[in-house]
XYZ file of C-alpha atoms in Angstrom:
678
model
C 20.004 2.479 -17.897
C 23.325 2.697 -16.151
C 24.684 -0.531 -14.623
C 25.825 1.445 -11.574
C 22.205 2.187 -10.765
C 20.963 -1.389 -11.122
C 22.016 -2.219 -7.556
C 19.766 0.523 -6.206
C 16.759 -0.017 -8.492
C 14.781 -2.270 -6.144
C 15.398 0.075 -3.229
C 14.361 3.040 -5.387
C 11.094 1.343 -6.370
C 10.247 0.370 -2.785
C 11.027 3.832 -1.430
C 9.168 5.553 -4.282
C 6.053 3.441 -3.696
C 6.154 4.313 0.015
C 6.722 8.017 -0.633
C 3.925 8.226 -3.200
C 1.507 6.510 -0.819
C 2.512 8.937 1.951
C 1.955 11.880 -0.406
C -1.471 10.526 -1.368
C -2.444 10.247 2.299
C -1.099 13.681 3.206
C -2.640 15.490 0.219
C -5.991 13.895 1.073
C -5.593 15.215 4.624
C -4.549 18.647 3.302
C -7.844 18.908 1.413
C -9.595 18.687 4.800
C -7.066 20.952 6.582
C -5.996 23.523 3.948
C -4.356 25.861 6.508
C -2.174 23.190 8.158
C 1.302 24.577 7.450
C 2.993 21.671 9.288
C 1.275 19.269 6.920
C 2.441 21.272 3.896
C 6.012 21.189 5.247
C 5.726 17.431 5.714
C 4.485 17.065 2.130
C 7.427 19.182 0.962
C 9.907 16.919 2.723
C 8.522 13.754 1.141
C 8.295 15.349 -2.326
C 11.855 16.637 -1.938
C 13.076 13.150 -1.034
C 11.293 11.700 -4.060
C 12.850 14.321 -6.343
C 16.322 13.736 -4.905
C 16.077 9.974 -5.381
C 14.895 10.407 -8.980
C 17.739 12.806 -9.749
C 20.300 10.481 -8.158
C 19.092 7.599 -10.325
C 19.193 9.796 -13.434
C 15.437 9.632 -14.090
C 15.156 13.171 -15.474
C 11.497 13.035 -16.576
C 10.394 12.018 -13.100
C 12.662 14.617 -11.510
C 11.254 17.368 -13.729
C 7.634 16.560 -12.908
C 8.332 16.294 -9.166
C 10.085 19.664 -9.243
C 7.109 21.230 -11.032
C 4.765 19.746 -8.443
C 6.964 21.217 -5.686
C 6.517 24.663 -7.262
C 2.758 24.277 -6.953
C 3.056 23.174 -3.324
C 5.181 26.258 -2.685
C 2.294 28.405 -3.935
C 0.048 26.707 -1.369
C 2.565 27.598 1.295
C 2.882 31.273 0.334
C -0.884 31.648 0.003
C -0.705 32.589 -3.685
C -2.708 29.486 -4.558
C -5.814 28.395 -2.687
C -6.028 24.796 -1.466
C -9.297 23.741 -3.082
C -10.723 20.585 -4.637
C -9.602 21.464 -8.188
C -6.019 22.185 -7.188
C -5.873 19.087 -4.980
C -7.133 17.035 -7.941
C -4.284 18.438 -10.027
C -1.737 17.362 -7.397
C -3.338 13.910 -7.380
C -2.895 13.820 -11.179
C 0.800 14.426 -10.592
C 0.997 11.586 -8.065
C -0.816 9.231 -10.447
C 1.545 10.178 -13.265
C 4.584 9.713 -11.008
C 3.311 6.246 -10.042
C 2.863 5.482 -13.745
C 6.461 6.572 -14.402
C 7.734 4.390 -11.539
C 5.800 1.396 -12.921
C 7.233 2.035 -16.399
C 10.749 2.121 -14.972
C 10.032 -1.092 -13.080
C 9.075 -2.685 -16.413
C 12.324 -1.379 -17.991
C 10.479 1.083 -20.228
C 12.220 4.254 -21.358
C 10.619 7.453 -20.080
C 9.804 10.298 -22.450
C 9.010 13.933 -21.732
C 5.940 13.462 -23.941
C 4.452 11.494 -21.033
C 4.301 14.603 -18.853
C 3.788 17.390 -21.424
C 0.029 17.835 -20.944
C 0.273 17.694 -17.157
C 3.269 20.045 -17.165
C 1.338 22.591 -19.236
C -1.661 22.332 -16.920
C 0.561 22.945 -13.889
C 2.234 25.820 -15.666
C -1.092 27.517 -16.418
C -2.235 27.274 -12.803
C 1.104 28.479 -11.445
C 1.302 31.392 -13.914
C -2.175 32.604 -13.021
C -1.352 32.319 -9.324
C 1.863 34.287 -9.711
C -0.085 37.010 -11.526
C -2.549 37.173 -8.656
C -5.486 35.551 -10.496
C -5.714 32.597 -8.139
C -4.395 33.925 -4.862
C -5.239 37.611 -4.541
C -4.580 40.962 -6.150
C -1.838 41.193 -8.769
C 1.412 42.490 -7.387
C 3.199 45.285 -9.256
C 6.314 44.151 -10.982
C 9.453 45.055 -9.092
C 12.723 45.738 -10.780
C 15.545 44.183 -8.859
C 19.101 45.435 -8.938
C 21.768 43.578 -7.016
C 23.898 46.303 -5.510
C 26.116 46.352 -2.428
C 27.630 43.382 -0.642
C 27.072 39.830 -1.894
C 25.219 37.816 0.762
C 24.353 34.173 1.389
C 21.215 35.129 3.332
C 17.996 33.676 1.879
C 14.815 35.730 1.713
C 12.688 32.603 2.204
C 13.634 29.492 4.107
C 12.088 26.026 4.361
C 12.183 23.610 7.284
C 12.346 20.742 4.782
C 15.787 21.979 3.644
C 17.029 22.010 7.239
C 15.895 18.422 7.689
C 17.568 17.305 4.453
C 20.819 18.994 5.536
C 20.590 17.337 8.959
C 20.139 13.898 7.400
C 23.032 14.511 4.996
C 25.352 15.519 7.840
C 24.451 12.375 9.770
C 25.614 10.437 6.688
C 28.949 12.284 6.679
C 28.166 14.862 3.994
C 29.011 18.578 4.088
C 26.468 21.343 3.549
C 27.333 24.809 2.215
C 25.508 28.018 1.415
C 26.831 29.471 -1.844
C 26.218 32.941 -3.268
C 27.339 33.770 -6.817
C 27.348 37.136 -8.612
C 27.623 36.978 -12.399
C 29.432 39.610 -14.423
C 27.090 42.463 -15.352
C 28.089 42.006 -18.988
C 26.919 38.370 -19.023
C 24.513 38.096 -21.956
C 23.219 34.544 -21.532
C 22.602 34.338 -17.793
C 20.371 31.235 -17.949
C 22.893 29.031 -19.778
C 25.741 30.414 -17.624
C 23.920 29.429 -14.407
C 23.160 26.034 -15.918
C 26.866 25.388 -16.569
C 27.918 26.551 -13.088
C 25.300 24.365 -11.422
C 26.095 21.410 -13.657
C 29.731 21.543 -12.534
C 28.648 21.575 -8.888
C 26.140 18.745 -9.283
C 28.823 16.417 -10.627
C 30.138 16.248 -7.058
C 26.996 16.913 -5.000
C 23.378 18.046 -4.974
C 21.797 21.504 -5.023
C 18.712 21.240 -2.804
C 17.505 24.846 -3.034
C 18.123 27.956 -5.123
C 17.001 31.559 -4.785
C 15.639 32.779 -7.180
C 13.824 29.543 -8.155
C 15.281 27.174 -10.730
C 12.748 28.281 -13.359
C 13.709 31.951 -13.027
C 17.412 31.105 -13.162
C 16.876 28.932 -16.227
C 15.068 31.788 -17.994
C 17.704 34.319 -16.895
C 14.936 36.235 -15.072
C 17.177 37.756 -12.355
C 19.779 40.516 -12.052
C 23.245 39.149 -11.213
C 23.071 37.393 -7.814
C 21.736 33.981 -6.870
C 22.127 31.681 -3.876
C 21.961 27.941 -3.257
C 22.216 25.246 -0.583
C 24.716 22.627 -1.691
C 25.357 19.143 -0.232
C 28.581 17.342 -1.111
C 31.421 15.229 0.238
C 33.891 17.828 -1.026
C 35.739 20.164 1.333
C 35.191 23.930 1.300
C 38.393 24.458 -0.710
C 37.341 21.862 -3.281
C 33.968 23.577 -3.702
C 35.708 26.909 -4.282
C 37.994 25.354 -6.895
C 34.919 23.965 -8.642
C 33.277 27.420 -8.786
C 36.495 29.105 -9.938
C 36.701 26.717 -12.914
C 33.785 28.684 -14.450
C 33.908 31.996 -16.302
C 31.779 35.157 -16.189
C 31.632 35.130 -12.362
C 32.206 38.513 -10.734
C 32.439 37.228 -7.155
C 31.213 34.411 -4.924
C 30.868 33.279 -1.311
C 31.013 29.768 0.125
C 30.063 29.259 3.774
C 29.124 26.332 5.928
C 25.360 25.992 5.992
C 23.710 27.524 9.034
C 20.014 27.291 9.807
C 18.330 30.560 10.859
C 18.115 29.224 14.429
C 21.902 28.786 14.545
C 22.486 32.322 13.318
C 20.319 33.661 16.120
C 22.293 31.723 18.724
C 25.568 33.389 17.785
C 26.651 36.952 18.520
C 26.012 39.389 15.644
C 28.858 39.529 13.161
C 29.874 42.066 10.598
C 28.399 41.096 7.238
C 30.780 39.312 4.912
C 31.825 41.517 2.032
C 31.752 40.412 -1.547
C 34.901 38.623 -2.531
C 36.561 38.995 -5.903
C 36.856 35.864 -7.906
C 40.549 35.368 -7.132
C 40.325 36.368 -3.478
C 39.730 33.982 -0.610
C 36.182 34.202 0.729
C 35.859 34.963 4.387
C 35.643 31.778 6.442
C 33.273 31.251 9.311
C 34.651 29.728 12.476
C 33.709 26.045 12.513
C 31.902 25.077 15.720
C 33.850 22.389 17.543
C 31.032 20.084 18.559
C 27.900 21.746 17.335
C 25.159 19.793 15.583
C 22.744 21.211 13.041
C 19.742 22.760 14.705
C 17.265 20.322 13.201
C 19.324 17.218 12.630
C 17.181 14.105 12.954
C 16.892 13.020 16.564
C 17.917 9.456 17.409
C 14.905 8.110 19.246
C 14.171 4.624 20.431
C 11.286 3.433 18.278
C 9.862 0.441 16.534
C 11.742 -0.299 13.334
C 10.498 -2.132 10.272
C 12.692 -3.948 7.801
C 11.993 -5.218 4.303
C 12.674 -8.894 3.860
C 13.065 -10.711 0.568
C 9.964 -12.909 0.322
C 11.998 -15.734 -1.245
C 14.120 -15.878 1.904
C 11.017 -15.890 4.064
C 9.556 -18.707 1.999
C 12.789 -20.675 2.422
C 12.665 -20.046 6.164
C 9.066 -21.221 6.216
C 9.950 -24.386 4.265
C 12.644 -25.222 6.823
C 10.177 -24.768 9.640
C 7.684 -26.877 7.732
C 10.223 -29.699 7.503
C 10.869 -29.405 11.220
C 7.167 -29.853 11.859
C 7.190 -32.951 9.653
C 10.138 -34.442 11.579
C 8.413 -33.650 14.855
C 5.353 -35.564 13.659
C 7.600 -38.488 12.703
C 9.126 -38.506 16.182
C 5.680 -38.531 17.752
C 4.693 -41.404 15.501
C 7.841 -43.356 16.451
C 7.121 -42.790 20.122
C 3.563 -44.087 19.784
C 4.707 -47.205 17.933
C 7.808 -48.137 19.957
C 6.968 -46.589 23.351
C 10.533 -45.438 23.783
C 10.387 -43.302 26.918
C 13.863 -41.899 26.385
C 12.639 -39.998 23.351
C 10.056 -38.038 25.329
C 12.348 -35.380 26.796
C 13.973 -34.680 23.461
C 10.581 -34.694 21.780
C 9.279 -32.077 24.215
C 12.213 -29.816 23.368
C 11.757 -30.341 19.636
C 8.049 -29.562 19.994
C 8.781 -26.411 21.966
C 11.413 -25.187 19.516
C 9.378 -25.892 16.419
C 6.335 -24.171 17.927
C 8.408 -21.084 18.767
C 9.997 -21.058 15.309
C 6.611 -21.521 13.720
C 5.132 -18.605 15.659
C 8.157 -16.476 14.779
C 8.088 -17.080 11.052
C 4.338 -16.561 10.881
C 4.727 -13.236 12.695
C 7.484 -12.222 10.281
C 5.132 -12.931 7.397
C 2.348 -10.901 8.973
C 1.456 -7.522 7.501
C -1.106 -4.980 8.700
C -4.140 -4.661 6.437
C -3.330 -0.926 6.271
C -0.930 -1.878 3.446
C -4.073 -2.422 1.347
C -6.541 -0.117 3.124
C -4.335 2.990 2.875
C -5.062 3.479 -0.833
C -8.851 3.415 -0.451
C -9.581 6.915 0.998
C -8.088 8.462 -2.135
C -10.102 6.070 -4.304
C -13.398 6.945 -2.569
C -12.590 10.660 -2.879
C -12.068 10.282 -6.638
C -15.209 8.149 -7.033
C -17.276 10.764 -5.179
C -16.146 13.427 -7.676
C -16.668 11.126 -10.644
C -20.171 10.043 -9.574
C -21.184 13.514 -8.313
C -21.985 12.098 -4.889
C -20.973 13.028 -1.379
C -19.357 10.217 0.572
C -16.485 9.506 2.904
C -14.663 6.387 4.053
C -14.101 5.455 7.687
C -11.411 2.866 8.436
C -11.309 0.893 11.706
C -8.711 -1.665 12.812
C -6.211 -1.067 10.010
C -3.446 -2.348 12.339
C -4.995 -5.867 12.205
C -2.465 -8.287 10.715
C -2.812 -11.006 8.106
C -0.372 -13.284 6.322
C 1.478 -11.378 3.593
C 0.102 -13.750 0.940
C -3.471 -12.999 1.989
C -2.835 -9.235 2.200
C -1.310 -9.084 -1.274
C -4.332 -10.927 -2.756
C -6.873 -8.820 -0.860
C -6.584 -5.602 -2.850
C -8.526 -6.600 -5.978
C -11.665 -7.998 -4.247
C -11.788 -5.029 -1.858
C -11.627 -2.569 -4.771
C -14.581 -4.376 -6.415
C -16.643 -4.174 -3.210
C -15.811 -0.520 -2.543
C -16.648 0.505 -6.099
C -19.909 -1.384 -5.801
C -20.798 0.468 -2.572
C -19.921 3.835 -4.119
C -21.769 3.227 -7.393
C -24.766 1.057 -6.426
C -24.994 1.652 -2.671
C -24.611 5.340 -1.837
C -27.419 7.463 -3.291
C -27.026 10.951 -4.754
C -27.420 13.839 -2.228
C -30.957 14.746 -3.328
C -32.248 11.193 -2.950
C -30.597 10.850 0.463
C -32.182 14.129 1.580
C -35.656 12.890 0.574
C -35.067 9.695 2.575
C -34.087 11.723 5.640
C -30.457 10.655 5.467
C -27.388 12.921 5.701
C -26.453 14.138 2.221
C -22.990 12.677 2.692
C -22.938 8.898 2.597
C -20.681 6.839 4.850
C -18.740 3.731 3.877
C -17.112 1.940 6.829
C -14.261 -0.528 6.402
C -13.202 -2.442 9.506
C -10.936 -5.371 10.327
C -10.510 -7.345 13.525
C -9.161 -10.702 14.635
C -11.449 -13.386 16.008
C -9.575 -16.500 17.089
C -7.462 -17.753 14.192
C -9.469 -15.752 11.665
C -9.707 -12.128 10.581
C -13.074 -10.580 9.815
C -13.170 -7.711 7.331
C -16.457 -5.823 7.280
C -17.502 -3.341 4.614
C -20.745 -1.489 5.267
C -22.526 1.455 3.683
C -25.634 3.432 4.598
C -26.929 3.345 1.031
C -30.026 2.005 -0.662
C -29.371 -1.672 0.096
C -30.076 -4.727 -2.059
C -33.707 -4.840 -3.160
C -34.769 -8.518 -3.470
C -37.535 -7.691 -5.962
C -35.140 -5.947 -8.356
C -32.556 -8.732 -7.970
C -35.213 -11.424 -8.526
C -36.488 -9.743 -11.685
C -32.957 -9.370 -13.034
C -32.119 -12.997 -12.175
C -35.225 -14.336 -13.938
C -34.425 -12.300 -17.055
C -31.074 -14.066 -17.094
C -32.654 -17.486 -16.699
C -31.645 -17.979 -13.054
C -34.275 -20.005 -11.154
C -35.420 -18.179 -7.989
C -38.228 -20.581 -7.013
C -38.487 -21.051 -3.250
C -35.570 -18.730 -2.467
C -35.795 -16.473 0.579
C -35.092 -12.749 0.304
C -31.663 -13.348 1.803
C -30.844 -16.105 -0.705
C -32.024 -13.817 -3.525
C -29.714 -11.061 -2.261
C -26.791 -13.501 -2.367
C -27.441 -13.961 -6.110
C -25.381 -10.807 -6.697
C -22.387 -13.166 -6.439
C -23.747 -15.335 -9.257
C -21.432 -15.307 -12.330
C -22.615 -12.823 -14.933
C -25.215 -11.234 -12.664
C -25.634 -7.450 -12.772
C -28.513 -5.101 -11.923
C -26.913 -2.035 -13.494
C -29.199 -0.469 -16.108
C -26.275 1.458 -17.541
C -22.725 0.207 -18.002
C -20.208 2.640 -16.524
C -16.465 2.702 -15.974
C -17.169 2.049 -12.283
C -19.314 -1.091 -12.431
C -22.124 -2.806 -14.291
C -20.416 -5.164 -16.718
C -21.796 -8.263 -15.036
C -18.428 -9.213 -13.584
C -16.849 -8.335 -10.303
C -18.744 -9.792 -7.363
C -18.485 -13.387 -8.624
C -14.740 -12.774 -9.014
C -14.683 -11.455 -5.437
C -16.280 -14.638 -4.111
C -13.904 -16.824 -6.143
C -10.848 -14.967 -4.815
C -12.026 -15.098 -1.186
C -12.785 -18.829 -1.499
C -9.363 -19.360 -3.077
C -7.841 -17.734 0.020
C -9.658 -20.220 2.245
C -12.215 -17.649 3.360
C -15.922 -16.985 3.061
C -18.116 -13.996 2.225
C -21.549 -13.095 3.531
C -23.925 -10.189 2.899
C -26.645 -8.603 5.023
C -28.742 -5.835 3.496
C -31.886 -3.816 4.197
C -33.596 -1.665 1.584
C -32.882 2.067 2.101
C -30.827 1.261 5.230
C -27.618 -0.134 3.803
C -25.505 -3.195 3.072
C -22.891 -4.992 5.149
C -20.449 -7.449 3.593
C -18.438 -9.670 5.932
C -15.309 -11.412 4.663
C -13.800 -14.102 6.894
C -10.174 -14.992 6.196
C -7.632 -17.343 7.821
C -4.733 -15.654 9.621
C -2.239 -17.715 7.645
C -2.264 -20.073 4.679
C 0.805 -22.071 5.676
C 0.344 -24.113 8.865
C -3.098 -24.978 10.207
C -4.847 -27.168 12.772
C -6.651 -30.015 11.046
C -8.866 -32.969 11.845
C -7.302 -36.108 10.382
C -9.826 -38.660 9.100
C -10.041 -41.799 6.968
C -12.362 -42.316 4.028
C -12.037 -45.940 2.996
C -8.337 -46.712 3.419
C -7.129 -43.210 2.548
C -6.249 -40.416 5.002
C -7.593 -36.910 4.536
C -7.346 -33.632 6.450
C -10.248 -31.314 7.253
C -9.310 -27.744 8.370
C -10.380 -27.543 12.024
C -11.565 -23.934 11.832
C -14.636 -24.947 9.793
C -15.574 -27.882 12.042
C -18.483 -27.269 14.433
C -18.538 -30.739 15.991
C -18.244 -34.457 15.186
C -21.105 -36.917 15.785
C -21.354 -40.663 15.351
C -24.029 -41.671 12.865
C -25.566 -44.936 11.585
C -27.245 -45.644 8.267
C -30.656 -45.752 9.975
C -30.127 -42.099 11.072
C -29.904 -40.936 7.464
C -33.202 -39.959 5.804
C -33.966 -39.350 2.165
C -35.865 -36.391 0.778
C -36.932 -35.888 -2.810
C -33.495 -34.812 -3.958
C -30.907 -35.524 -1.223
C -30.002 -37.285 1.998
C -30.352 -35.500 5.364
C -29.952 -36.140 9.076
C -31.158 -34.469 12.254
C -29.049 -31.703 13.788
C -30.068 -29.029 16.320
C -33.814 -29.573 15.970
C -33.568 -29.445 12.188
C -32.398 -31.371 9.153
C -29.068 -30.841 7.436
C -27.740 -32.250 4.116
C -25.410 -35.245 4.260
C -22.322 -35.419 1.988
C -21.161 -38.971 1.198
C -17.498 -38.268 0.575
C -16.764 -41.747 -0.753
C -19.254 -41.199 -3.577
C -18.149 -37.600 -4.168
C -14.478 -38.598 -4.369
C -15.316 -41.805 -6.296
C -13.824 -44.139 -3.700
C -14.944 -47.704 -2.796
C -17.705 -47.564 -0.132
C -17.072 -48.904 3.356
C -18.967 -51.960 4.657
C -19.233 -50.506 8.159
C -22.661 -49.289 9.328
C -21.010 -46.854 11.766
C -19.739 -43.583 10.389
C -18.810 -40.146 11.649
C -20.485 -36.949 10.507
C -18.229 -33.904 10.620
C -20.618 -30.982 11.048
C -19.346 -27.948 9.138
C -20.823 -24.604 8.196
C -20.572 -23.336 4.626
C -22.155 -19.908 4.258
C -25.208 -19.987 6.529
C -25.935 -23.698 5.979
C -24.788 -26.664 8.082
C -23.635 -29.866 6.353
C -22.671 -33.303 7.608
C -19.552 -34.681 5.900
C -19.422 -38.482 6.313
C -16.081 -40.181 7.050
C -15.259 -43.757 8.111
C -12.667 -43.212 10.863
C -11.367 -40.434 13.101
C -7.581 -40.223 13.484
C -7.454 -37.064 15.603
C -6.432 -33.423 15.640
C -3.024 -32.499 14.232
C -1.077 -29.454 13.155
C -0.278 -29.786 9.469
C 1.807 -28.004 6.876
C -0.071 -27.069 3.693
C 1.767 -27.975 0.511
C 0.683 -26.938 -2.976
C -0.659 -29.686 -5.219
C -0.208 -30.394 -8.911
C -2.222 -28.122 -11.242
C -4.053 -31.225 -12.548
C -5.347 -31.974 -9.036
C -6.247 -28.310 -8.549
C -8.679 -28.584 -11.468
C -10.716 -31.160 -9.500
C -11.535 -28.347 -7.041
C -12.105 -30.680 -4.098
C -8.746 -30.150 -2.411
C -6.990 -27.033 -1.135
C -3.614 -28.705 -0.787
C -1.774 -31.690 0.650
C 0.272 -32.493 3.735
C 2.939 -35.023 4.758
C 2.047 -37.261 7.686
C 4.358 -38.537 10.394
C 4.826 -41.908 8.661
C 5.864 -40.176 5.450
C 2.593 -40.745 3.591
C 0.666 -37.938 1.897
C -2.843 -36.821 2.802
C -4.990 -34.475 0.735
C -6.675 -31.511 2.475
C -10.382 -31.289 1.658
C -11.773 -27.970 0.432
C -14.888 -27.963 2.613
C -16.737 -25.228 0.687
C -16.231 -27.043 -2.609
C -17.243 -30.412 -1.111
C -20.411 -28.986 0.425
C -21.466 -27.167 -2.726
C -20.752 -30.192 -4.915
C -18.339 -28.260 -7.138
């Protein structure tokens, strides 16, 4: 890999990922709107950009496959190839292969043409049959072409995508030319001759279109004339010198590129005559201040930038330190009562709050970053499972911390696959149940306070408690006394699976327990509601950010701890006489019922307090309330979450640590783990 390209590798990977995702989205839309010519043009532009970037980086295998895919898209455009499910699937195969090639390049693997041979041959078969009329209509009689008369730079077919590429190139200070070349009639090896001519030109620029197509030129399947659009930094004279350095050229023309719209604007001119190789080609008058007809317009719009995450993390650490110093100032004020500090403290508080809000917003990403890949996945699953289903997405603009978004993909894929495989019934079954034959999976996201709720629902067969109970008992899971809802939640039990047949989609007894573990790791919770033959709804609750949170500071014994405020329902004072014992645990009264009591000093193996008075922090874990006992209340405080040592992480009672105003360290309790006794 060339060192010159190493500087641009990261940019290439980012842009390629974006372009491939855009192509996936647009091809999916094209399947629903096969006659949308604007959409096809848009797809062309993105594919052309991807091909150009690959060629610039010297990734020939990727360039070759993208070019072949473009040929197929061109058949869609001309109507020779019908936009149907099979042909769309073939384009998706190309996109998957291109993503595989990008990933290989990212891992510094060498690409081989063997990687694309099978797909290339499949594309070639479809394109050949289309050209012969087998896929798009009646076969057209072969026409013998003879290039007689004046050499011309006029194209028989033109593409808006080329005009856009030229416009963008001109904005970047490049020149665009239309070149026509006539080979000597005695030229025996036309294909290799064209290859050499084009190779010379591409050392100093890029050929973005040829007529006839590149494949025909390569095979020598043309008479003597061919045309191209050429982008370069070279002047017109330098381009001519480049062409003249070749042999077996009868004549040529080089003109400044003009879009068809520009030609129409000007008065008709006498057609340029063919120029002998040594003669000067006729020059067009250069417009003084004329812009290309379709150069990109400079509009005021929202702009997005990519930011190195390491820099963001550094920025966040600085803000975190500021918050720590602010807490120290507040502590000093409380201890010394120095009134002069107050004004400065107010300013520090204001600035740190603004900085904190700013950096958290910078870290925010819309969930569409993850959601955008799912429509394609559901489409492929529908074909694979021989079912009819579609995915509706709501609220994809909802934002979450980048860390949460990046970790969200895997659990969401598990849940979606589960809905497609286990939830949505086959069309015949749905028809018998009086449902539409096409199933609906709905994925929605919305913000509620300082949390984001992600809801995944389907109108499938639901979770049948009887089937789940039978499966659980076969696996030795005790279901005594469990409600239907509690039995349904057993699908998140490690190793649980109701699938009678293991498939590539689901049914290996793993997946949903991993989903729950990942969501819990992100500080969130997961809940399921399901009705037999009606459907299933899974609700995932996630924190907006994992970095700075509001916490309730408490003391257990002589040690300070933090409890995330978003899980706290209320705090009540409690005495030992208020605590009752059942057969297997301690409980206390709350809201006309009894809730379990968690003695944190025993759980954390700390010396018990002598005081009869304690505080019960009422929290909700899943659908159950718990009372977490602490000895003292310090108060509410904004804290910075710091990672803890891997050894402490294994205890699974803490989700991190924070630095207090006096410089001491307090551990942050993992409420879900504490309540479940893990």
